[in-house]
Amino acid sequence: MKVKKPTTPGQRGMITHDYSVLTKKKRERKLVKSLKVKAGRNKKGRITIRHRGGGEKRAYRKIDFGQEAMDIPAKVKSLEYDPNRSAFIMLLLYKNGEKRYRLSPEKIKLGDEVICKEDAQVKTGNRLKIKNIPVGTSIFNIEIIPGKGGKIVRSAGSYAQILSKEGTYANVVLPSKEIRKILQENYATVGIVSNPDHKTEVLGKAGKSRHRGKRPKVRGSAMNPVDHPHGGGEGRSPIGLKHPKTPTGKPAFGVKTRKKGKFSNRFIIRKRKSKKK
C-alpha cells in the first residue's frame, strides 16, 4: 500500500494500492465484453437499490470460476487489475493455446504453472476436489453445487479452511466464522485470494467514491416525514420510539432476514457470529 503525502486536502490520509506487482499490459480483448450500468434500477426502470449511478465505464472480464479447462496445465502469463472486483485476476495460457482469466491467489508469480484436475498437487493456484485437499488447508472460490463453479469466498484476502471430513461432506469454516457442510465432490482452489491489503485502503475524498459508481447518502433523520420514517421533528430529533427503519418502513437492524425453511439451513453447523455493537 502507498501512503500519500498531504500535498492536497484529498490526499491527506489517503492510502492507495501499490500496483507495481501487476503486469503492465492491456486487457485481453477476446476475454472482455461491455458492461451496462443500471444505476440500481430494475427492468421497470425503478430504483430498487439507492446510492448507485455514474462512475467510470467498466469492461467486464470473463472469468473462469469453474472447471472449464480440465487436466490442461497452464502458465501464469500476467497479473491484472479488475475494476469489477476487489481481488486481482491472472491471465492463464494453457498448453493447447487457449487463454482464460482466473482469480489470482496470493503469492502467485509470473511463469508459475497451475492446473485444474480432480487429484492435482496441493499447491497454491491449483484447483481440485475437496476430498483430495488435506484438512487445515486454506481454500477459496468454493463450489456449493457440483458443476456450477465457485460461488463463495472470492473477495480480496478471503479464505476458508477445511476443519474435518465426515462421510460425503467436509466441514469448512468460512470467513464469516460460519461452519458449513460442503460436498467433498465439489471443487475449490488452494490458497488465499490476492490483494489482502484491500481492507486498509482509504479513498481520501468523495470523488473516488463517485468514480466507483457510489452516489451520496443522506441520513433519514435529516429528511422530512414524507421522505423517511426517521424524518421530521423540531431541530435535531432522535428517531424516538420507532425502531430503525428503511425508507419503505421495514426494520433496518436487529431483524433476521434469512428464511426459516431455507433448504441450505441443514448444511450450517454453526451460524456466523454476529457483530458486537
Short mmCIF file of C-alpha atoms in Angstrom, two decimals:
data_model
loop_
_atom_site.label_atom_id
_atom_site.label_comp_id
_atom_site.label_asym_id
_atom_site.label_seq_id
_atom_site.Cartn_x
_atom_site.Cartn_y
_atom_site.Cartn_z
CA MET A 1 0.00 0.00 0.00
CA LYS A 2 1.09 3.61 -0.60
CA VAL A 3 0.51 6.40 1.92
CA LYS A 4 0.12 9.66 0.00
CA LYS A 5 1.86 12.85 1.07
CA PRO A 6 -0.65 15.57 2.10
CA THR A 7 0.08 17.88 -0.83
CA THR A 8 -3.68 18.43 -1.33
CA PRO A 9 -6.69 18.09 1.04
CA GLY A 10 -7.85 14.99 -0.86
CA GLN A 11 -4.50 13.24 -0.49
CA ARG A 12 -4.25 13.86 3.25
CA GLY A 13 -4.70 10.44 4.85
CA MET A 14 -5.20 8.73 1.50
CA ILE A 15 -3.88 5.13 1.32
CA THR A 16 -3.86 3.56 -2.15
CA HIS A 17 -2.77 0.29 -3.69
CA ASP A 18 0.76 -0.29 -4.92
CA TYR A 19 0.11 -1.76 -8.35
CA SER A 20 3.79 -2.50 -9.06
CA VAL A 21 3.04 -6.23 -8.58
CA LEU A 22 0.75 -6.17 -11.63
CA THR A 23 1.81 -6.67 -15.24
CA LYS A 24 1.86 -3.58 -17.46
CA LYS A 25 -0.28 -4.77 -20.37
CA LYS A 26 -3.68 -4.10 -21.90
CA ARG A 27 -6.61 -6.39 -21.11
CA GLU A 28 -7.12 -9.48 -23.27
CA ARG A 29 -9.64 -8.32 -25.89
CA LYS A 30 -11.23 -11.73 -26.52
CA LEU A 31 -11.97 -12.17 -22.82
CA VAL A 32 -13.73 -8.82 -22.39
CA LYS A 33 -17.30 -7.69 -23.01
CA SER A 34 -19.19 -4.45 -22.46
CA LEU A 35 -20.98 -3.85 -19.16
CA LYS A 36 -24.19 -1.83 -19.00
CA VAL A 37 -24.57 0.45 -15.97
CA LYS A 38 -28.05 0.02 -14.49
CA ALA A 39 -27.65 2.52 -11.64
CA GLY A 40 -29.59 0.39 -9.15
CA ARG A 41 -32.68 0.10 -11.36
CA ASN A 42 -34.75 -2.98 -12.15
CA LYS A 43 -36.22 -3.96 -15.54
CA LYS A 44 -39.08 -1.48 -15.00
CA GLY A 45 -36.63 1.40 -14.57
CA ARG A 46 -37.44 1.90 -10.89
CA ILE A 47 -34.67 2.40 -8.33
CA THR A 48 -34.51 -0.71 -6.14
CA ILE A 49 -31.01 -0.04 -4.72
CA ARG A 50 -30.30 3.54 -3.69
CA HIS A 51 -27.00 5.42 -3.89
CA ARG A 52 -25.81 3.92 -7.16
CA GLY A 53 -25.09 5.54 -10.51
CA GLY A 54 -22.47 7.34 -12.55
CA GLY A 55 -18.88 6.23 -12.27
CA GLU A 56 -16.28 5.31 -14.86
CA LYS A 57 -17.09 2.94 -17.69
CA ARG A 58 -16.03 -0.62 -17.00
CA ALA A 59 -15.35 -3.56 -19.28
CA TYR A 60 -16.33 -6.94 -17.86
CA ARG A 61 -13.60 -9.59 -17.77
CA LYS A 62 -14.91 -13.11 -18.44
CA ILE A 63 -13.52 -15.15 -15.54
CA ASP A 64 -13.43 -18.93 -15.26
CA PHE A 65 -14.83 -19.59 -11.77
CA GLY A 66 -15.38 -23.27 -12.53
CA GLN A 67 -13.66 -26.15 -14.29
CA GLU A 68 -13.91 -25.12 -17.94
CA ALA A 69 -10.38 -26.30 -18.80
CA MET A 70 -9.76 -29.62 -17.07
CA ASP A 71 -6.47 -31.58 -16.94
CA ILE A 72 -4.61 -28.99 -19.05
CA PRO A 73 -1.55 -27.32 -17.46
CA ALA A 74 -1.42 -23.53 -17.73
CA LYS A 75 1.21 -20.87 -17.08
CA VAL A 76 0.54 -17.52 -15.46
CA LYS A 77 1.12 -15.01 -18.24
CA SER A 78 0.09 -11.82 -16.40
CA LEU A 79 -1.40 -10.45 -13.19
CA GLU A 80 -4.05 -7.78 -13.84
CA TYR A 81 -6.40 -5.34 -12.14
CA ASP A 82 -10.14 -5.94 -12.44
CA PRO A 83 -12.44 -2.94 -11.78
CA ASN A 84 -15.39 -5.26 -11.12
CA ARG A 85 -13.96 -6.97 -8.02
CA SER A 86 -11.64 -6.34 -5.08
CA ALA A 87 -9.23 -9.19 -5.95
CA PHE A 88 -6.66 -9.22 -8.74
CA ILE A 89 -7.00 -11.63 -11.66
CA MET A 90 -4.44 -13.68 -13.60
CA LEU A 91 -4.30 -14.49 -17.30
CA LEU A 92 -3.52 -18.15 -17.91
CA LEU A 93 -2.02 -19.52 -21.13
CA TYR A 94 -2.91 -23.20 -21.50
CA LYS A 95 -0.78 -25.75 -23.35
CA ASN A 96 -3.41 -26.00 -26.09
CA GLY A 97 -3.00 -22.26 -26.77
CA GLU A 98 -6.22 -21.17 -25.04
CA LYS A 99 -6.29 -18.16 -22.70
CA ARG A 100 -8.52 -17.69 -19.67
CA TYR A 101 -8.85 -15.32 -16.73
CA ARG A 102 -9.00 -16.75 -13.20
CA LEU A 103 -8.96 -15.25 -9.70
CA SER A 104 -5.37 -14.69 -8.65
CA PRO A 105 -4.22 -16.26 -5.37
CA GLU A 106 -1.80 -14.51 -3.04
CA LYS A 107 1.95 -15.11 -3.65
CA ILE A 108 1.49 -16.43 -7.21
CA LYS A 109 4.19 -15.33 -9.65
CA LEU A 110 4.54 -14.91 -13.40
CA GLY A 111 5.54 -18.17 -15.04
CA ASP A 112 4.07 -20.38 -12.30
CA GLU A 113 2.24 -23.46 -13.55
CA VAL A 114 -1.28 -24.28 -12.33
CA ILE A 115 -3.82 -26.93 -13.25
CA CYS A 116 -7.47 -27.80 -12.67
CA LYS A 117 -7.58 -31.54 -12.02
CA GLU A 118 -9.54 -33.86 -9.73
CA ASP A 119 -6.43 -35.05 -7.87
CA ALA A 120 -3.89 -32.33 -8.67
CA GLN A 121 -0.93 -31.50 -6.44
CA VAL A 122 -1.95 -29.44 -3.40
CA LYS A 123 -0.19 -26.16 -4.17
CA THR A 124 -1.23 -22.51 -4.46
CA GLY A 125 -3.35 -21.86 -7.55
CA ASN A 126 -4.29 -25.47 -8.30
CA ARG A 127 -7.98 -26.38 -8.40
CA LEU A 128 -9.07 -29.83 -7.24
CA LYS A 129 -11.81 -31.72 -5.42
CA ILE A 130 -12.17 -31.03 -1.70
CA LYS A 131 -11.84 -34.75 -0.94
CA ASN A 132 -8.23 -34.60 -2.19
CA ILE A 133 -7.30 -31.49 -0.16
CA PRO A 134 -5.81 -32.13 3.32
CA VAL A 135 -7.57 -30.93 6.47
CA GLY A 136 -6.35 -27.46 7.58
CA THR A 137 -5.62 -26.23 4.04
CA SER A 138 -6.71 -22.71 3.04
CA ILE A 139 -9.06 -22.68 0.05
CA PHE A 140 -11.16 -20.17 -1.92
CA ASN A 141 -13.59 -19.97 -4.88
CA ILE A 142 -15.57 -22.90 -3.47
CA GLU A 143 -18.39 -24.69 -5.26
CA ILE A 144 -21.71 -25.19 -3.46
CA ILE A 145 -23.46 -27.22 -6.19
CA PRO A 146 -21.27 -29.64 -8.21
CA GLY A 147 -20.52 -28.36 -11.71
CA LYS A 148 -21.88 -24.85 -11.09
CA GLY A 149 -18.47 -23.25 -10.42
CA GLY A 150 -17.15 -21.38 -7.40
CA LYS A 151 -19.73 -19.20 -5.66
CA ILE A 152 -18.31 -18.31 -2.24
CA VAL A 153 -15.02 -16.97 -0.78
CA ARG A 154 -13.98 -14.84 -3.78
CA SER A 155 -13.29 -11.35 -2.35
CA ALA A 156 -9.82 -9.90 -1.75
CA GLY A 157 -7.80 -11.54 1.04
CA SER A 158 -10.51 -14.05 1.95
CA TYR A 159 -10.07 -17.78 2.51
CA ALA A 160 -11.82 -20.74 4.10
CA GLN A 161 -10.33 -23.72 5.93
CA ILE A 162 -11.20 -27.39 5.92
CA LEU A 163 -11.85 -28.46 9.52
CA SER A 164 -12.74 -32.12 9.08
CA LYS A 165 -14.27 -34.67 6.72
CA GLU A 166 -17.27 -36.82 7.57
CA GLY A 167 -18.79 -39.18 5.01
CA THR A 168 -19.59 -37.35 1.78
CA TYR A 169 -19.25 -33.89 3.37
CA ALA A 170 -16.39 -31.71 4.58
CA ASN A 171 -16.80 -29.21 7.41
CA VAL A 172 -15.46 -25.86 6.21
CA VAL A 173 -15.08 -22.68 8.27
CA LEU A 174 -15.91 -19.63 6.14
CA PRO A 175 -14.51 -16.08 6.51
CA SER A 176 -17.65 -15.14 8.50
CA LYS A 177 -16.72 -17.90 11.04
CA GLU A 178 -19.75 -19.88 9.91
CA ILE A 179 -19.07 -23.62 9.78
CA ARG A 180 -20.76 -25.25 6.83
CA LYS A 181 -21.00 -28.73 5.33
CA ILE A 182 -19.82 -28.84 1.70
CA LEU A 183 -19.77 -31.89 -0.55
CA GLN A 184 -16.32 -33.42 -0.93
CA GLU A 185 -17.01 -33.84 -4.66
CA ASN A 186 -17.06 -30.06 -5.08
CA TYR A 187 -14.02 -28.19 -6.39
CA ALA A 188 -12.03 -25.46 -4.65
CA THR A 189 -8.82 -23.56 -5.35
CA VAL A 190 -5.88 -23.89 -2.97
CA GLY A 191 -4.57 -20.67 -1.40
CA ILE A 192 -5.74 -17.23 -0.31
CA VAL A 193 -7.37 -14.65 -2.61
CA SER A 194 -4.95 -11.94 -3.74
CA ASN A 195 -4.86 -8.30 -2.61
CA PRO A 196 -5.34 -8.84 1.16
CA ASP A 197 -4.48 -5.15 1.82
CA HIS A 198 -7.70 -4.03 0.11
CA LYS A 199 -9.36 -3.54 3.52
CA THR A 200 -6.74 -0.94 4.52
CA GLU A 201 -7.44 1.32 1.53
CA VAL A 202 -8.54 4.87 2.39
CA LEU A 203 -10.15 6.72 -0.52
CA GLY A 204 -9.42 10.17 0.94
CA LYS A 205 -12.07 12.10 -0.99
CA ALA A 206 -15.67 11.81 -2.16
CA GLY A 207 -14.65 11.91 -5.82
CA LYS A 208 -13.02 8.49 -5.64
CA SER A 209 -16.34 7.03 -4.43
CA ARG A 210 -18.15 8.71 -7.33
CA HIS A 211 -15.68 7.13 -9.78
CA ARG A 212 -16.72 3.75 -8.37
CA GLY A 213 -20.40 4.46 -9.06
CA LYS A 214 -21.39 5.29 -5.48
CA ARG A 215 -23.71 8.26 -5.01
CA PRO A 216 -24.07 10.39 -1.85
CA LYS A 217 -26.08 9.14 1.12
CA VAL A 218 -28.39 11.34 3.21
CA ARG A 219 -29.39 10.46 6.80
CA GLY A 220 -33.05 9.62 7.24
CA SER A 221 -33.24 11.91 10.32
CA ALA A 222 -32.27 14.85 8.09
CA MET A 223 -35.27 14.27 5.80
CA ASN A 224 -38.93 15.27 6.03
CA PRO A 225 -41.57 12.84 7.39
CA VAL A 226 -42.86 12.27 3.86
CA ASP A 227 -39.46 11.03 2.71
CA HIS A 228 -38.36 8.76 5.55
CA PRO A 229 -39.78 7.22 8.78
CA HIS A 230 -36.98 8.93 10.75
CA GLY A 231 -37.72 12.36 9.25
CA GLY A 232 -39.34 15.43 10.76
CA GLY A 233 -39.26 16.94 14.22
CA GLU A 234 -38.01 20.25 15.54
CA GLY A 235 -34.24 20.61 15.26
CA ARG A 236 -32.13 17.51 15.67
CA SER A 237 -34.60 14.87 16.73
CA PRO A 238 -33.87 11.26 17.71
CA ILE A 239 -35.82 8.52 15.98
CA GLY A 240 -37.72 8.10 19.24
CA LEU A 241 -39.83 5.04 19.89
CA LYS A 242 -39.58 3.97 16.26
CA HIS A 243 -37.11 1.19 15.64
CA PRO A 244 -34.58 1.88 12.87
CA LYS A 245 -36.43 1.66 9.58
CA THR A 246 -35.69 1.70 5.88
CA PRO A 247 -37.31 4.40 3.71
CA THR A 248 -40.09 1.90 2.92
CA GLY A 249 -40.79 1.31 6.62
CA LYS A 250 -39.19 -2.13 7.02
CA PRO A 251 -36.93 -2.88 10.02
CA ALA A 252 -33.33 -1.92 9.30
CA PHE A 253 -31.37 -3.57 12.15
CA GLY A 254 -31.85 -6.47 14.53
CA VAL A 255 -34.36 -8.36 12.40
CA LYS A 256 -33.40 -11.70 10.88
CA THR A 257 -33.95 -11.77 7.14
CA ARG A 258 -32.93 -15.36 6.42
CA LYS A 259 -35.90 -17.62 5.56
CA LYS A 260 -36.69 -20.14 8.29
CA GLY A 261 -37.26 -23.01 5.89
CA LYS A 262 -34.33 -22.34 3.56
CA PHE A 263 -33.05 -25.62 2.10
CA SER A 264 -29.40 -24.88 2.91
CA ASN A 265 -30.06 -24.43 6.66
CA ARG A 266 -29.33 -28.14 7.20
CA PHE A 267 -25.78 -27.65 5.92
CA ILE A 268 -24.93 -24.98 8.53
CA ILE A 269 -23.31 -26.47 11.63
CA ARG A 270 -22.52 -23.15 13.35
CA LYS A 271 -24.04 -19.82 12.35
CA ARG A 272 -21.82 -16.83 11.72
CA LYS A 273 -21.01 -14.74 14.75
CA SER A 274 -22.98 -11.51 14.98
CA LYS A 275 -21.01 -8.27 15.15
CA LYS A 276 -20.74 -6.72 18.60
CA LYS A 277 -22.29 -3.23 18.70
#
